[in-house]
XYZ file of C-alpha atoms in Angstrom:
111
model
C -27.535 47.002 19.528
C -28.935 47.568 16.011
C -31.540 45.139 14.693
C -30.411 42.851 11.883
C -31.720 43.850 8.494
C -33.793 41.532 6.338
C -30.755 40.937 4.136
C -28.651 39.938 7.156
C -31.363 37.547 8.366
C -31.691 36.069 4.875
C -27.918 35.627 4.547
C -27.695 33.991 7.980
C -30.504 31.595 7.067
C -28.911 30.764 3.732
C -25.566 30.033 5.396
C -27.208 27.769 7.972
C -29.105 25.892 5.257
C -26.007 25.401 3.135
C -24.063 24.144 6.168
C -26.837 21.626 6.853
C -26.826 20.456 3.239
C -23.043 20.061 3.250
C -23.230 18.041 6.453
C -25.907 15.791 4.942
C -23.794 15.310 1.807
C -20.782 14.252 3.872
C -22.910 11.792 5.854
C -24.386 10.383 2.654
C -20.917 9.981 1.122
C -19.720 8.102 4.215
C -22.745 5.801 4.019
C -22.023 5.132 0.343
C -18.366 4.377 1.138
C -19.435 1.903 3.826
C -21.855 0.215 1.442
C -19.217 0.046 -1.276
C -16.760 -1.532 1.159
C -19.336 -4.044 2.399
C -20.028 -4.967 -1.222
C -16.323 -5.620 -1.769
C -16.163 -7.667 1.426
C -19.235 -9.682 0.411
C -17.070 -11.429 -2.178
C -15.045 -12.874 0.701
C -18.129 -14.173 2.541
C -18.576 -17.216 0.321
C -15.385 -18.765 1.682
C -14.545 -16.786 4.827
C -18.059 -16.366 6.225
C -20.308 -13.380 6.691
C -18.333 -10.451 8.082
C -15.178 -12.575 8.143
C -16.477 -15.191 10.579
C -15.607 -18.499 8.923
C -17.524 -21.600 9.949
C -15.608 -23.365 12.695
C -13.990 -26.578 11.573
C -13.739 -25.488 7.945
C -10.388 -25.257 6.193
C -10.571 -21.497 5.632
C -9.520 -19.007 8.250
C -11.540 -16.362 9.992
C -10.610 -12.879 8.771
C -12.448 -10.819 11.393
C -10.100 -9.338 13.950
C -6.829 -10.372 12.305
C -4.223 -7.582 12.279
C -4.624 -5.235 9.323
C -0.957 -5.500 8.317
C -1.136 -9.297 8.342
C -4.268 -9.386 6.181
C -2.776 -6.946 3.682
C 0.551 -8.794 3.513
C -1.273 -12.066 2.798
C -3.446 -10.464 0.131
C -0.341 -9.035 -1.524
C 1.434 -12.416 -1.314
C -1.534 -14.071 -3.034
C -1.548 -11.383 -5.694
C 2.163 -11.723 -6.463
C 2.055 -15.528 -6.441
C 4.420 -15.668 -3.462
C 1.733 -17.493 -1.483
C 0.140 -20.388 -3.334
C -3.630 -20.734 -3.447
C -6.399 -22.285 -5.439
C -8.285 -19.086 -6.195
C -7.024 -16.203 -4.033
C -4.314 -15.241 -6.523
C -7.034 -14.667 -9.131
C -9.363 -12.835 -6.758
C -6.716 -10.430 -5.459
C -5.679 -9.447 -8.975
C -9.211 -8.125 -9.484
C -8.802 -5.510 -6.747
C -6.796 -2.291 -6.737
C -4.153 -1.667 -4.072
C -6.518 0.818 -2.432
C -9.336 -1.748 -2.340
C -7.087 -4.408 -0.793
C -5.973 -1.917 1.865
C -9.599 -1.016 2.579
C -10.557 -4.697 2.869
C -7.674 -5.361 5.268
C -8.769 -2.425 7.420
C -12.423 -3.534 7.264
C -11.782 -7.118 8.399
C -9.275 -6.061 11.062
C -11.911 -3.787 12.617
C -14.475 -6.582 12.897
C -14.767 -8.634 16.066
């Protein structure tokens, strides 16, 4: 078997390095997405508790672990005015459809 040339070794090394950098970029992007989502969800913590765990005995419901479809349907009902609220109709209007979907998925995944 012929020995790899210096150019072949260099090219192989460059490809491995670029693959590592791409992998690190993807991981960093995922971390940023998680942080962005947690920042969105932090708005909910004031009333619904940290990570969706409302204080027991309070009037507001726990969001953690509720079905994703249910959470999203309630958020959309607040936004449209179909479901009456003191402040949720204003809060939901500040989020995009994509953000509301992400929040519903986030809280549904929590235990």
